[in-house]
Amino acid sequence: MSSHLPPVSQQGDRPSGAGDDGDDASAMTGARRDGGGRVRVYLHAVTDKQVYFFTDNRNNHPFQEVKNVTGADVELDQNPSPVPGIKIVLIRGLPSQIEAAVRFISEKTGVRETISDQAQKFWLQWVEAAFPDLESRAYFLPPVYVNRVPMTRQSVAGQDVLVLQSAPGQAGQSYQGTTASSDVPQGLILQPPAVYDSDIRDDAAMQRVLICLQTMFEQKKEAVVGINQLRFGQYLGEPCYFAATAQLPLSKSLPKASLRDRQGDFDILLIHRTYGLVVCEVKSFGENVKNCEMSHHEMLLNIRKRLSLAVISLDKAEAMLSHLVSDIAPGLRITKTIGVPNLTAGQVQQALDDDPQLTQDLCRCLGTTDPAAIAGLCLCCDQLSDPKIPSDVSSHVLRELGHWWQRRVAGAGPDSHMTPGVYKTLVAR
């Protein structure tokens, strides 16, 4: 489920030669040229240009003929392609000229496959090139967690220092900056604007969960692809995929859904080779309870509130996932879970003891008939590393995390819908 174009260089995730002049609006197609070798053409368009990805055993292409007939400029891109053996051709012009060029090339080369079919073939080729061990190891996208709290690079005493950016409407406060050079002593006190404390807590909680999951999968050598912070609209949502995805299930085409239902994100989405899809909603509450001098009653009320919000988010995520994969594998298993890395299972259970409605909602959401099992199906601090040293995933943590994984996911057994082809297609999407 790639939310970005396949990368072609270290410079970013735009295709080579795509330039920086605007968002994309796209199509893709495939073809055979008369009198020549086999050609596969993949079209990808930007507002004033489109990019073809193709394989060909010839060097002479009818670029001038396309321009004479349609008025669009066509040239071979000299930069490397994201997929070995695939060349890139740029088509520039007005939208009407680009559309005419697409029709001309399609007619000239005798295209039979749909634009969507050709697009998906290219995505599959990119996955094979980018993830050579897809069937045997874990991949996380991005490979390391990227904090949402923005940072700026400033120079202090001749050294680069990373400083938190401001949040709208908040006053400045002191902050211990992180230096970019090991020669500068840590703990340098700066005076940047403040950020939301909740964002910092969310970042820390998400990072901790991801580090532990990634370590577990790597140790167990499980085939899984993990994605974090993927917004519903990012799924095949770039304008460059517009024509290629016109007939595919998208967030905006979720039936019988309000605009609010079509908006949201997957905190953590796991595409597992054996067990299907796993979606985790992470709530960071609990880390600052002592600092807030919160009473025990207030703490339980806040835990209930966070769990209630998690149920709503997970129900939305399940409906969206079912829709997005409906043309690939209808009925694919979707396992939902809640990550509360700053709460113990005991605290979660205690919060549920006097709230039968929330208990009922969680039983339905998590798929259990046993209220006493709810806390064990959540990912709590009992199964995670120490928040002060999140990267230290001990053997004890891995053992507890493995028990949780068995209870929540693996215990249900393999999902028969998840074939090798379905797995690769899901990742490509």
Coordinates of C-alpha atoms in Angstrom, one line a residue:
M1 CA 0.0 0.0 0.0
S2 CA 2.4 2.6 -1.1
S3 CA 1.3 6.1 -0.4
H4 CA 4.2 7.5 -2.5
L5 CA 5.6 7.2 -5.9
P6 CA 8.3 4.6 -6.2
P7 CA 11.6 6.4 -5.5
V8 CA 14.0 6.9 -8.3
S9 CA 16.9 8.5 -6.5
Q10 CA 18.2 9.7 -3.2
Q11 CA 16.7 13.1 -3.9
G12 CA 13.1 12.3 -3.0
D13 CA 10.2 10.2 -4.1
R14 CA 9.2 12.0 -7.3
P15 CA 10.0 10.1 -10.5
S16 CA 13.1 11.1 -12.3
G17 CA 12.6 14.1 -14.5
A18 CA 9.1 14.9 -13.0
G19 CA 10.3 18.3 -11.9
D20 CA 8.9 20.4 -9.1
D21 CA 6.2 22.3 -11.0
G22 CA 3.0 21.2 -9.5
D23 CA 1.0 18.2 -8.4
D24 CA 0.2 15.2 -10.5
A25 CA -2.8 14.1 -12.5
S26 CA -2.3 10.8 -14.1
A27 CA -2.8 7.8 -16.3
M28 CA -0.9 4.7 -17.1
T29 CA -0.9 2.4 -20.2
G30 CA 0.9 -0.5 -21.8
A31 CA 1.6 -1.3 -25.4
R32 CA 3.3 -3.2 -28.4
R33 CA 4.9 -1.3 -31.2
D34 CA 4.4 -2.4 -34.8
G35 CA 7.4 -3.9 -36.4
G36 CA 9.6 -3.8 -33.3
G37 CA 10.3 -5.6 -30.0
R38 CA 8.0 -6.0 -27.1
V39 CA 7.2 -2.7 -25.4
R40 CA 5.5 -2.1 -22.1
V41 CA 4.6 1.5 -21.4
Y42 CA 3.6 2.9 -18.1
L43 CA 2.1 6.4 -18.0
H44 CA 2.3 8.7 -15.1
A45 CA 1.2 12.4 -15.5
V46 CA 1.7 15.7 -13.8
T47 CA -0.2 18.8 -14.4
D48 CA 1.7 19.8 -17.5
K49 CA 3.6 16.5 -18.1
Q50 CA 3.2 12.8 -18.1
V51 CA 5.8 10.1 -17.5
Y52 CA 5.9 6.8 -19.3
F53 CA 7.7 3.8 -17.8
F54 CA 8.5 1.2 -20.5
T55 CA 10.8 -1.6 -21.6
D56 CA 12.0 -1.6 -25.2
N57 CA 14.8 -3.2 -27.2
R58 CA 15.0 -0.3 -29.7
N59 CA 16.3 3.2 -29.4
N60 CA 14.2 4.9 -32.1
H61 CA 10.9 6.2 -30.8
P62 CA 8.3 8.2 -32.7
F63 CA 8.6 11.2 -30.5
Q64 CA 8.4 13.7 -33.3
E65 CA 5.3 12.0 -34.7
V66 CA 3.6 12.4 -31.4
K67 CA 4.4 16.1 -31.3
N68 CA 3.3 16.6 -34.9
V69 CA -0.1 15.0 -34.3
T70 CA -0.8 16.2 -30.8
G71 CA 1.4 19.2 -30.1
A72 CA 2.8 17.6 -27.0
D73 CA 6.6 17.5 -26.4
V74 CA 8.1 14.0 -25.8
E75 CA 11.6 13.2 -24.7
L76 CA 13.5 10.3 -23.2
D77 CA 14.5 10.9 -19.5
Q78 CA 18.2 10.4 -18.9
N79 CA 17.8 9.7 -15.2
P80 CA 17.6 6.1 -13.8
S81 CA 14.2 4.4 -13.6
P82 CA 12.8 3.1 -10.2
V83 CA 12.6 -0.4 -11.8
P84 CA 15.6 -2.0 -13.5
G85 CA 15.0 -2.4 -17.2
I86 CA 12.3 0.3 -17.3
K87 CA 12.9 3.5 -19.2
I88 CA 11.1 6.8 -18.6
V89 CA 9.7 9.1 -21.2
L90 CA 8.4 12.6 -20.4
I91 CA 5.4 14.1 -22.2
R92 CA 4.8 17.8 -21.8
G93 CA 1.9 20.0 -22.9
L94 CA -1.5 21.3 -22.1
P95 CA -3.9 18.7 -20.5
S96 CA -5.8 18.4 -23.8
Q97 CA -2.5 17.8 -25.7
I98 CA -1.3 15.2 -23.1
E99 CA -4.7 13.4 -23.4
A100 CA -4.3 13.4 -27.2
A101 CA -0.8 12.0 -26.9
V102 CA -2.0 9.2 -24.7
R103 CA -4.8 8.3 -27.2
F104 CA -2.3 8.5 -30.1
I105 CA 0.3 6.2 -28.4
S106 CA -2.5 3.8 -27.4
E107 CA -3.8 3.5 -30.9
K108 CA -0.4 3.4 -32.5
T109 CA 0.8 0.6 -30.3
G110 CA -2.4 -1.4 -30.0
V111 CA -2.9 -1.2 -26.2
R112 CA -5.3 -3.9 -25.0
E113 CA -4.9 -3.8 -21.2
T114 CA -6.6 -1.2 -19.1
I115 CA -4.7 1.7 -17.6
S116 CA -5.4 0.3 -14.1
D117 CA -4.0 -3.1 -15.1
Q118 CA -0.8 -1.6 -16.4
A119 CA -0.4 0.6 -13.3
Q120 CA -0.7 -2.4 -11.0
K121 CA 1.8 -4.3 -13.1
F122 CA 4.3 -1.5 -12.6
W123 CA 3.6 -1.3 -8.9
L124 CA 4.2 -5.0 -8.5
Q125 CA 7.5 -4.7 -10.4
W126 CA 8.6 -1.9 -8.1
V127 CA 7.7 -4.0 -5.0
E128 CA 9.8 -6.9 -6.3
A129 CA 12.8 -4.5 -6.9
A130 CA 12.4 -2.6 -3.7
F131 CA 11.6 -5.5 -1.3
P132 CA 13.6 -8.5 -2.6
D133 CA 13.0 -10.5 0.6
L134 CA 9.3 -9.7 0.9
E135 CA 8.3 -13.3 1.5
S136 CA 10.8 -13.9 4.3
R137 CA 11.4 -10.8 6.4
A138 CA 9.9 -7.7 8.0
Y139 CA 9.9 -4.3 6.3
F140 CA 8.7 -1.1 8.0
L141 CA 7.8 2.1 6.1
P142 CA 9.4 4.4 6.9
P143 CA 12.3 2.2 8.2
V144 CA 12.6 4.4 11.3
Y145 CA 9.9 6.3 13.0
V146 CA 9.8 10.0 12.0
N147 CA 8.5 12.3 14.8
R148 CA 5.6 14.5 13.9
V149 CA 6.9 17.3 16.2
P150 CA 8.7 19.7 13.8
M151 CA 12.3 20.7 14.3
T152 CA 14.5 23.4 12.9
R153 CA 18.2 23.5 12.5
Q154 CA 19.9 26.5 14.1
S155 CA 23.5 27.5 14.7
V156 CA 24.5 28.0 18.3
A157 CA 28.2 28.7 19.3
G158 CA 29.2 27.6 15.8
Q159 CA 27.4 24.3 16.0
D160 CA 24.2 23.0 14.4
V161 CA 21.4 22.4 17.0
L162 CA 17.9 20.9 16.4
V163 CA 15.3 23.1 18.0
L164 CA 11.5 22.5 18.4
Q165 CA 9.4 24.7 16.2
S166 CA 6.4 26.6 17.6
A167 CA 2.9 25.4 17.9
P168 CA 0.2 28.0 16.9
G169 CA -0.6 30.3 19.8
Q170 CA 1.8 29.0 22.3
A171 CA 4.4 31.1 24.1
G172 CA 8.1 30.3 24.2
Q173 CA 9.7 28.2 26.9
S174 CA 13.1 26.8 27.6
Y175 CA 14.0 23.5 26.0
Q176 CA 17.1 21.3 26.0
G177 CA 18.1 21.3 22.4
T178 CA 19.5 18.2 20.6
T179 CA 22.8 19.0 19.0
A180 CA 23.7 17.7 15.6
S181 CA 27.3 17.4 16.6
S182 CA 28.7 15.0 19.2
D183 CA 31.4 17.7 20.0
V184 CA 28.7 19.9 21.6
P185 CA 27.7 19.0 25.2
Q186 CA 24.2 17.7 25.5
G187 CA 21.7 19.8 27.6
L188 CA 22.4 23.1 26.0
I189 CA 19.6 25.3 27.2
L190 CA 17.9 27.3 24.4
Q191 CA 14.8 29.4 24.3
P192 CA 12.7 28.2 21.4
P193 CA 8.9 28.4 21.2
A194 CA 7.0 25.6 22.8
V195 CA 5.2 22.7 21.1
Y196 CA 2.2 20.7 22.3
D197 CA 3.2 18.3 25.1
S198 CA 0.7 15.8 23.8
D199 CA 2.4 15.7 20.4
I200 CA 5.7 14.8 22.1
R201 CA 4.0 12.1 24.2
D202 CA 2.3 10.7 21.1
D203 CA 5.6 10.6 19.2
A204 CA 7.3 8.8 22.1
A205 CA 4.5 6.3 22.5
M206 CA 4.3 5.5 18.8
Q207 CA 8.1 5.1 18.5
R208 CA 8.2 2.7 21.4
V209 CA 5.4 0.4 20.0
L210 CA 7.0 0.4 16.6
I211 CA 10.5 -0.4 17.9
C212 CA 9.2 -3.3 19.9
L213 CA 7.1 -4.7 17.1
Q214 CA 9.9 -4.4 14.6
T215 CA 12.3 -6.1 16.9
M216 CA 9.9 -9.0 17.5
F217 CA 9.2 -9.5 13.8
E218 CA 12.9 -9.4 12.9
Q219 CA 13.8 -11.9 15.6
K220 CA 11.0 -14.3 14.6
K221 CA 11.8 -13.7 10.9
E222 CA 8.2 -13.1 10.0
A223 CA 7.1 -11.7 6.6
V224 CA 5.2 -8.5 7.4
V225 CA 5.1 -4.9 6.1
G226 CA 4.4 -2.2 8.7
I227 CA 3.2 1.3 7.9
N228 CA 2.6 4.0 10.4
Q229 CA 0.6 7.3 10.3
L230 CA -1.1 6.5 6.9
R231 CA -4.0 8.8 6.3
F232 CA -7.0 7.2 4.5
G233 CA -6.8 9.8 1.7
Q234 CA -3.1 9.0 1.1
Y235 CA -4.0 5.5 -0.2
L236 CA -3.5 5.8 -4.0
G237 CA -4.5 9.4 -3.4
E238 CA -1.8 11.2 -5.3
P239 CA -3.2 13.0 -8.3
C240 CA -0.6 11.2 -10.5
Y241 CA -2.6 8.0 -10.0
F242 CA -6.0 9.6 -10.8
A243 CA -6.7 7.7 -14.1
A244 CA -5.0 4.5 -13.0
T245 CA -7.1 4.3 -9.9
A246 CA -10.4 5.6 -11.2
Q247 CA -12.0 2.2 -11.0
L248 CA -10.3 1.0 -7.8
P249 CA -11.8 1.3 -4.3
L250 CA -10.6 4.6 -2.7
S251 CA -11.3 6.4 0.5
K252 CA -13.5 8.9 -1.3
S253 CA -15.6 6.1 -2.8
L254 CA -16.5 4.4 0.5
P255 CA -20.2 3.7 0.2
K256 CA -22.8 5.0 2.6
A257 CA -20.2 7.0 4.5
S258 CA -20.1 10.6 5.6
L259 CA -17.2 12.9 4.9
R260 CA -16.1 12.4 8.5
D261 CA -16.0 8.6 8.0
R262 CA -13.8 9.0 5.0
Q263 CA -11.2 10.9 7.0
G264 CA -8.8 9.4 9.5
D265 CA -5.6 7.4 9.6
F266 CA -4.1 4.1 10.5
D267 CA -1.7 4.7 13.5
I268 CA 0.0 1.4 12.7
L269 CA -1.1 -0.9 9.9
L270 CA 0.5 -4.3 9.5
I271 CA 0.2 -6.4 6.3
H272 CA 1.1 -9.8 7.5
R273 CA 2.0 -12.6 5.1
T274 CA 0.1 -15.2 7.2
Y275 CA -2.5 -13.4 9.4
G276 CA -3.9 -10.7 7.1
L277 CA -4.2 -7.1 8.2
V278 CA -3.6 -5.8 11.7
V279 CA -4.5 -2.2 12.6
C280 CA -3.4 -0.7 15.9
E281 CA -4.7 2.5 17.4
V282 CA -2.1 4.0 19.8
K283 CA -3.1 6.1 22.8
S284 CA -0.3 7.8 24.8
F285 CA -2.3 8.6 27.9
G286 CA -0.8 7.7 31.2
E287 CA 2.7 9.1 30.9
N288 CA 1.9 12.5 32.6
V289 CA -0.6 11.4 35.2
K290 CA 1.8 12.2 38.1
N291 CA 2.8 15.5 36.7
C292 CA -0.9 16.6 36.4
E293 CA -1.6 15.6 40.0
M294 CA -4.6 13.7 38.7
S295 CA -6.7 11.8 41.2
H296 CA -7.3 8.1 40.7
H297 CA -10.9 8.7 39.7
E298 CA -9.9 11.3 37.1
M299 CA -7.3 8.9 35.8
L300 CA -9.9 6.1 35.3
L301 CA -12.3 8.6 33.6
N302 CA -9.5 9.6 31.2
I303 CA -8.6 6.0 30.4
R304 CA -12.2 5.3 29.6
K305 CA -12.4 8.3 27.3
R306 CA -9.2 7.2 25.4
L307 CA -10.5 3.7 25.0
S308 CA -13.9 5.0 23.7
L309 CA -12.1 7.1 21.2
A310 CA -10.0 4.1 20.2
V311 CA -13.1 2.0 19.5
I312 CA -14.5 4.7 17.2
S313 CA -11.2 5.0 15.3
L314 CA -10.8 1.3 14.9
D315 CA -14.3 0.8 13.7
K316 CA -13.7 3.5 11.0
A317 CA -10.3 1.9 10.1
E318 CA -11.9 -1.5 9.7
A319 CA -14.7 -0.2 7.5
M320 CA -12.1 1.7 5.4
L321 CA -9.8 -1.3 5.1
S322 CA -12.6 -3.7 4.1
H323 CA -13.5 -1.3 1.4
L324 CA -10.0 -0.7 0.1
V325 CA -9.1 -4.4 -0.3
S326 CA -12.6 -5.4 -1.5
D327 CA -11.3 -5.9 -5.1
I328 CA -8.2 -7.8 -4.0
A329 CA -9.4 -10.2 -1.3
P330 CA -13.0 -9.8 0.0
G331 CA -13.2 -11.2 3.5
L332 CA -9.5 -10.7 4.3
R333 CA -9.1 -10.9 8.1
I334 CA -8.7 -7.5 9.8
T335 CA -7.5 -7.7 13.4
K336 CA -8.0 -4.6 15.6
T337 CA -6.0 -3.8 18.7
I338 CA -5.3 -0.8 21.0
G339 CA -1.8 0.2 22.0
V340 CA -1.6 1.9 25.5
P341 CA 2.1 1.9 26.1
N342 CA 1.9 4.0 29.2
L343 CA -0.8 1.9 31.0
T344 CA -0.6 -1.5 32.6
A345 CA -3.2 -4.2 31.8
G346 CA -4.3 -3.8 35.4
Q347 CA -5.1 -0.2 34.9
V348 CA -7.1 -0.9 31.7
Q349 CA -9.1 -3.6 33.5
Q350 CA -9.7 -1.4 36.5
A351 CA -11.1 1.3 34.2
L352 CA -13.5 -1.1 32.7
D353 CA -14.8 -2.6 35.9
D354 CA -17.5 0.1 36.4
D355 CA -18.4 0.8 32.8
P356 CA -20.5 -2.0 31.3
Q357 CA -21.2 -0.1 28.1
L358 CA -17.5 0.5 27.3
T359 CA -16.8 -3.1 28.1
Q360 CA -19.5 -4.2 25.7
D361 CA -18.1 -1.9 23.0
L362 CA -14.6 -3.2 23.4
C363 CA -15.7 -6.8 23.4
R364 CA -17.4 -6.2 20.0
C365 CA -14.5 -4.2 18.6
L366 CA -11.8 -6.6 19.7
G367 CA -13.9 -9.7 18.9
T368 CA -14.1 -11.4 22.3
T369 CA -17.0 -12.5 24.4
D370 CA -15.0 -12.5 27.6
P371 CA -14.8 -9.1 29.3
A372 CA -11.8 -10.3 31.4
A373 CA -9.8 -10.8 28.2
I374 CA -10.0 -7.2 27.0
A375 CA -6.9 -5.9 28.8
G376 CA -4.9 -8.9 27.5
L377 CA -5.8 -8.1 23.9
C378 CA -4.5 -4.5 24.3
L379 CA -0.8 -3.8 23.9
C380 CA 0.2 -2.4 27.3
C381 CA 3.4 -1.3 28.9
D382 CA 3.6 -4.8 30.4
Q383 CA 4.7 -6.0 26.9
L384 CA 6.9 -3.0 25.9
S385 CA 10.4 -1.6 26.6
D386 CA 11.2 0.9 29.2
P387 CA 10.1 4.4 28.0
K388 CA 13.4 5.8 29.2
I389 CA 15.4 3.4 26.9
P390 CA 12.8 2.4 24.3
S391 CA 15.4 0.8 22.0
D392 CA 16.4 -1.7 24.7
V393 CA 14.0 -4.5 23.8
S394 CA 15.0 -7.2 26.3
S395 CA 14.4 -11.0 26.1
H396 CA 11.7 -10.5 28.8
V397 CA 9.9 -7.9 26.7
L398 CA 10.1 -10.1 23.6
R399 CA 8.7 -13.0 25.5
E400 CA 5.7 -10.9 26.8
L401 CA 5.2 -9.3 23.4
G402 CA 5.1 -12.8 21.9
H403 CA 2.5 -13.9 24.3
W404 CA 0.4 -10.8 23.4
W405 CA 0.8 -11.5 19.7
Q406 CA -0.4 -15.1 20.2
R407 CA -3.4 -13.9 22.1
R408 CA -4.4 -11.1 19.8
V409 CA -3.3 -12.3 16.3
A410 CA -1.6 -15.6 15.8
G411 CA -4.0 -17.6 17.9
A412 CA -6.7 -17.3 15.2
G413 CA -4.4 -19.3 12.8
P414 CA -3.5 -18.4 9.2
D415 CA -5.9 -16.4 7.0
S416 CA -6.7 -18.5 3.9
H417 CA -7.3 -15.3 1.9
M418 CA -3.7 -14.2 2.3
T419 CA -2.0 -16.0 -0.7
P420 CA 1.5 -14.9 -2.0
G421 CA -0.2 -13.0 -4.8
V422 CA -2.6 -11.2 -2.5
Y423 CA 0.2 -10.3 -0.1
K424 CA 2.4 -8.8 -2.8
T425 CA -0.6 -6.9 -4.3
L426 CA -1.6 -5.4 -1.0
V427 CA 2.0 -4.1 -0.5
A428 CA 2.1 -2.8 -4.0
R429 CA -1.2 -0.9 -3.5

